[in-house]
Amino acid sequence: YLTLEFQRKYGVPYHPDHAQWGQEHILSAESITFIDELLVTDRTLYLDEIQAKLSLVCGINVSLSTIKHTLDWMCISHKHISKEASEWNDLLCAAFVNEVARLVPNSDMLLCVDESSKDDHTMTWQWGYSCLGTECIVCQPFICGR
């Protein structure tokens, strides 16, 4: 019944002098900027790695849920990573296709494999962070023959 009384008296369903929304922010603007810069340089960090870097560099000890809520507040979401080979060059690719066409008399002799990047962490780095509405793309060197 207090809610109805506050609505009638103040025009809102709470007492305006006593309303406190949520918890006070633990992370400062500098810490939030630090997290943003971390994710710009490496989108594949795990929450505990962000936590360790915050502790080491900024001297702030916060929980993983605080970091997750901060990322949500920053409109940064957790997504599946799209990897691209960092050495991709359209001109070299076209030259290679022309050279293969010159060397191979019959196109049935060719076996095509999709080019993608591969690194030693392929099995572990499948998720990363990026802003809402944008794809999480990480450029990796293409390693052939491993």
PDB file of C-alpha atoms in Angstrom:
ATOM      1  CA  TYR A   1       0.000   0.000   0.000  1.00  0.00           C
ATOM      2  CA  LEU A   2       2.959   2.315   0.428  1.00  0.00           C
ATOM      3  CA  THR A   3       3.568   2.120  -3.307  1.00  0.00           C
ATOM      4  CA  LEU A   4       0.056   3.392  -4.014  1.00  0.00           C
ATOM      5  CA  GLU A   5       0.436   6.152  -1.454  1.00  0.00           C
ATOM      6  CA  PHE A   6       3.774   7.252  -2.921  1.00  0.00           C
ATOM      7  CA  GLN A   7       2.238   7.192  -6.412  1.00  0.00           C
ATOM      8  CA  ARG A   8      -0.659   9.390  -5.272  1.00  0.00           C
ATOM      9  CA  LYS A   9       1.513  11.722  -3.191  1.00  0.00           C
ATOM     10  CA  TYR A  10       4.674  12.075  -5.321  1.00  0.00           C
ATOM     11  CA  GLY A  11       3.608  10.813  -8.738  1.00  0.00           C
ATOM     12  CA  VAL A  12       6.118   7.929  -8.608  1.00  0.00           C
ATOM     13  CA  PRO A  13       5.794   4.487  -6.957  1.00  0.00           C
ATOM     14  CA  TYR A  14       8.622   5.168  -4.477  1.00  0.00           C
ATOM     15  CA  HIS A  15       9.640   7.844  -2.001  1.00  0.00           C
ATOM     16  CA  PRO A  16      11.776  10.222  -4.094  1.00  0.00           C
ATOM     17  CA  ASP A  17      13.985  11.234  -1.167  1.00  0.00           C
ATOM     18  CA  HIS A  18      14.864   7.652  -0.283  1.00  0.00           C
ATOM     19  CA  ALA A  19      15.249   6.088  -3.720  1.00  0.00           C
ATOM     20  CA  GLN A  20      18.664   4.588  -4.438  1.00  0.00           C
ATOM     21  CA  TRP A  21      19.062   2.762  -7.711  1.00  0.00           C
ATOM     22  CA  GLY A  22      21.526  -0.085  -7.708  1.00  0.00           C
ATOM     23  CA  GLN A  23      24.953  -0.157  -6.210  1.00  0.00           C
ATOM     24  CA  GLU A  24      27.614   2.519  -6.362  1.00  0.00           C
ATOM     25  CA  HIS A  25      30.059   1.933  -9.230  1.00  0.00           C
ATOM     26  CA  ILE A  26      33.186   0.194  -8.009  1.00  0.00           C
ATOM     27  CA  LEU A  27      35.235   0.791 -11.147  1.00  0.00           C
ATOM     28  CA  SER A  28      36.379   4.306 -11.943  1.00  0.00           C
ATOM     29  CA  ALA A  29      36.255   5.883 -15.386  1.00  0.00           C
ATOM     30  CA  GLU A  30      39.994   5.188 -15.743  1.00  0.00           C
ATOM     31  CA  SER A  31      39.467   1.484 -14.984  1.00  0.00           C
ATOM     32  CA  ILE A  32      36.649   1.261 -17.515  1.00  0.00           C
ATOM     33  CA  THR A  33      38.858   2.946 -20.121  1.00  0.00           C
ATOM     34  CA  PHE A  34      41.610   0.458 -19.252  1.00  0.00           C
ATOM     35  CA  ILE A  35      39.223  -2.471 -19.843  1.00  0.00           C
ATOM     36  CA  ASP A  36      38.144  -0.953 -23.164  1.00  0.00           C
ATOM     37  CA  GLU A  37      41.775  -0.565 -24.281  1.00  0.00           C
ATOM     38  CA  LEU A  38      42.520  -4.149 -23.202  1.00  0.00           C
ATOM     39  CA  LEU A  39      39.719  -5.473 -25.376  1.00  0.00           C
ATOM     40  CA  VAL A  40      40.771  -3.326 -28.339  1.00  0.00           C
ATOM     41  CA  THR A  41      44.253  -4.880 -28.242  1.00  0.00           C
ATOM     42  CA  ASP A  42      43.079  -8.436 -27.493  1.00  0.00           C
ATOM     43  CA  ARG A  43      39.419  -9.368 -27.981  1.00  0.00           C
ATOM     44  CA  THR A  44      39.982 -12.941 -26.792  1.00  0.00           C
ATOM     45  CA  LEU A  45      40.738 -12.258 -23.126  1.00  0.00           C
ATOM     46  CA  TYR A  46      38.871 -14.287 -20.547  1.00  0.00           C
ATOM     47  CA  LEU A  47      37.205 -12.519 -17.632  1.00  0.00           C
ATOM     48  CA  ASP A  48      39.809 -13.824 -15.188  1.00  0.00           C
ATOM     49  CA  GLU A  49      42.589 -12.433 -17.400  1.00  0.00           C
ATOM     50  CA  ILE A  50      40.893  -9.011 -17.367  1.00  0.00           C
ATOM     51  CA  GLN A  51      40.577  -9.361 -13.591  1.00  0.00           C
ATOM     52  CA  ALA A  52      44.292 -10.183 -13.228  1.00  0.00           C
ATOM     53  CA  LYS A  53      45.354  -7.234 -15.419  1.00  0.00           C
ATOM     54  CA  LEU A  54      43.094  -4.864 -13.463  1.00  0.00           C
ATOM     55  CA  SER A  55      44.703  -6.087 -10.250  1.00  0.00           C
ATOM     56  CA  LEU A  56      48.246  -5.899 -11.602  1.00  0.00           C
ATOM     57  CA  VAL A  57      48.084  -2.584 -13.487  1.00  0.00           C
ATOM     58  CA  CYS A  58      45.365  -0.612 -11.679  1.00  0.00           C
ATOM     59  CA  GLY A  59      45.607  -2.204  -8.229  1.00  0.00           C
ATOM     60  CA  ILE A  60      41.849  -2.947  -8.202  1.00  0.00           C
ATOM     61  CA  ASN A  61      40.464  -6.283  -7.003  1.00  0.00           C
ATOM     62  CA  VAL A  62      36.958  -6.882  -8.334  1.00  0.00           C
ATOM     63  CA  SER A  63      34.842  -9.970  -8.883  1.00  0.00           C
ATOM     64  CA  LEU A  64      34.268 -11.598 -12.247  1.00  0.00           C
ATOM     65  CA  SER A  65      30.583 -10.671 -12.063  1.00  0.00           C
ATOM     66  CA  THR A  66      31.543  -6.995 -11.636  1.00  0.00           C
ATOM     67  CA  ILE A  67      33.663  -7.208 -14.784  1.00  0.00           C
ATOM     68  CA  LYS A  68      30.835  -8.957 -16.655  1.00  0.00           C
ATOM     69  CA  HIS A  69      28.300  -6.323 -15.562  1.00  0.00           C
ATOM     70  CA  THR A  70      30.748  -3.569 -16.556  1.00  0.00           C
ATOM     71  CA  LEU A  71      31.116  -5.104 -20.032  1.00  0.00           C
ATOM     72  CA  ASP A  72      27.310  -5.271 -20.304  1.00  0.00           C
ATOM     73  CA  TRP A  73      27.098  -1.612 -19.233  1.00  0.00           C
ATOM     74  CA  MET A  74      29.714  -0.744 -21.896  1.00  0.00           C
ATOM     75  CA  CYS A  75      27.519  -2.544 -24.509  1.00  0.00           C
ATOM     76  CA  ILE A  76      30.258  -5.101 -25.147  1.00  0.00           C
ATOM     77  CA  SER A  77      29.018  -8.628 -25.703  1.00  0.00           C
ATOM     78  CA  HIS A  78      30.581 -12.066 -25.773  1.00  0.00           C
ATOM     79  CA  LYS A  79      30.563 -13.566 -29.289  1.00  0.00           C
ATOM     80  CA  HIS A  80      31.923 -16.327 -31.448  1.00  0.00           C
ATOM     81  CA  ILE A  81      35.129 -15.185 -33.171  1.00  0.00           C
ATOM     82  CA  SER A  82      35.485 -14.888 -36.941  1.00  0.00           C
ATOM     83  CA  LYS A  83      39.136 -15.399 -37.783  1.00  0.00           C
ATOM     84  CA  GLU A  84      40.764 -13.861 -40.816  1.00  0.00           C
ATOM     85  CA  ALA A  85      44.234 -14.512 -42.136  1.00  0.00           C
ATOM     86  CA  SER A  86      46.255 -11.368 -41.539  1.00  0.00           C
ATOM     87  CA  GLU A  87      48.444 -11.942 -44.610  1.00  0.00           C
ATOM     88  CA  TRP A  88      45.511 -11.822 -47.069  1.00  0.00           C
ATOM     89  CA  ASN A  89      46.516  -9.889 -50.184  1.00  0.00           C
ATOM     90  CA  ASP A  90      44.162  -9.709 -53.194  1.00  0.00           C
ATOM     91  CA  LEU A  91      46.954  -9.020 -55.703  1.00  0.00           C
ATOM     92  CA  LEU A  92      49.082 -11.970 -54.571  1.00  0.00           C
ATOM     93  CA  CYS A  93      46.002 -14.206 -54.524  1.00  0.00           C
ATOM     94  CA  ALA A  94      45.151 -13.295 -58.135  1.00  0.00           C
ATOM     95  CA  ALA A  95      48.769 -13.912 -59.199  1.00  0.00           C
ATOM     96  CA  PHE A  96      48.680 -17.320 -57.497  1.00  0.00           C
ATOM     97  CA  VAL A  97      45.421 -18.293 -59.224  1.00  0.00           C
ATOM     98  CA  ASN A  98      46.914 -17.311 -62.605  1.00  0.00           C
ATOM     99  CA  GLU A  99      50.074 -19.321 -61.904  1.00  0.00           C
ATOM    100  CA  VAL A 100      48.035 -22.406 -60.936  1.00  0.00           C
ATOM    101  CA  ALA A 101      45.933 -22.041 -64.100  1.00  0.00           C
ATOM    102  CA  ARG A 102      49.145 -21.926 -66.162  1.00  0.00           C
ATOM    103  CA  LEU A 103      50.686 -25.000 -64.446  1.00  0.00           C
ATOM    104  CA  VAL A 104      47.661 -27.305 -64.186  1.00  0.00           C
ATOM    105  CA  PRO A 105      46.255 -28.457 -67.539  1.00  0.00           C
ATOM    106  CA  ASN A 106      43.076 -29.987 -66.117  1.00  0.00           C
ATOM    107  CA  SER A 107      41.069 -28.346 -63.322  1.00  0.00           C
ATOM    108  CA  ASP A 108      39.906 -31.794 -62.115  1.00  0.00           C
ATOM    109  CA  MET A 109      43.440 -32.309 -60.806  1.00  0.00           C
ATOM    110  CA  LEU A 110      42.991 -29.591 -58.185  1.00  0.00           C
ATOM    111  CA  LEU A 111      41.865 -30.018 -54.601  1.00  0.00           C
ATOM    112  CA  CYS A 112      40.746 -26.755 -53.030  1.00  0.00           C
ATOM    113  CA  VAL A 113      40.920 -26.124 -49.295  1.00  0.00           C
ATOM    114  CA  ASP A 114      39.264 -23.188 -47.570  1.00  0.00           C
ATOM    115  CA  GLU A 115      41.884 -20.737 -46.336  1.00  0.00           C
ATOM    116  CA  SER A 116      41.590 -19.870 -42.675  1.00  0.00           C
ATOM    117  CA  SER A 117      43.929 -18.924 -39.909  1.00  0.00           C
ATOM    118  CA  LYS A 118      45.318 -21.473 -37.510  1.00  0.00           C
ATOM    119  CA  ASP A 119      47.302 -20.938 -34.367  1.00  0.00           C
ATOM    120  CA  ASP A 120      48.230 -23.000 -31.334  1.00  0.00           C
ATOM    121  CA  HIS A 121      45.167 -21.676 -29.467  1.00  0.00           C
ATOM    122  CA  THR A 122      42.546 -22.511 -32.096  1.00  0.00           C
ATOM    123  CA  MET A 123      40.752 -24.895 -29.763  1.00  0.00           C
ATOM    124  CA  THR A 124      40.648 -22.421 -26.856  1.00  0.00           C
ATOM    125  CA  TRP A 125      40.059 -19.040 -28.481  1.00  0.00           C
ATOM    126  CA  GLN A 126      36.662 -19.448 -30.015  1.00  0.00           C
ATOM    127  CA  TRP A 127      34.959 -16.566 -28.196  1.00  0.00           C
ATOM    128  CA  GLY A 128      35.751 -12.883 -27.875  1.00  0.00           C
ATOM    129  CA  TYR A 129      34.271  -9.479 -27.111  1.00  0.00           C
ATOM    130  CA  SER A 130      33.049  -6.692 -29.364  1.00  0.00           C
ATOM    131  CA  CYS A 131      30.480  -3.904 -29.290  1.00  0.00           C
ATOM    132  CA  LEU A 132      26.831  -4.769 -29.704  1.00  0.00           C
ATOM    133  CA  GLY A 133      25.824  -5.077 -33.346  1.00  0.00           C
ATOM    134  CA  THR A 134      29.378  -5.681 -34.592  1.00  0.00           C
ATOM    135  CA  GLU A 135      31.144  -8.889 -35.507  1.00  0.00           C
ATOM    136  CA  CYS A 136      34.094 -10.036 -33.422  1.00  0.00           C
ATOM    137  CA  ILE A 137      36.917 -10.429 -35.950  1.00  0.00           C
ATOM    138  CA  VAL A 138      40.445 -11.378 -34.938  1.00  0.00           C
ATOM    139  CA  CYS A 139      43.226 -11.336 -37.534  1.00  0.00           C
ATOM    140  CA  GLN A 140      45.601 -14.287 -37.111  1.00  0.00           C
ATOM    141  CA  PRO A 141      48.640 -15.276 -39.131  1.00  0.00           C
ATOM    142  CA  PHE A 142      48.026 -18.108 -41.596  1.00  0.00           C
ATOM    143  CA  ILE A 143      50.324 -21.024 -40.784  1.00  0.00           C
ATOM    144  CA  CYS A 144      50.588 -23.642 -43.497  1.00  0.00           C
ATOM    145  CA  GLY A 145      51.634 -27.231 -42.852  1.00  0.00           C
ATOM    146  CA  ARG A 146      51.352 -27.574 -39.077  1.00  0.00           C
TER     147      ARG A 146
END
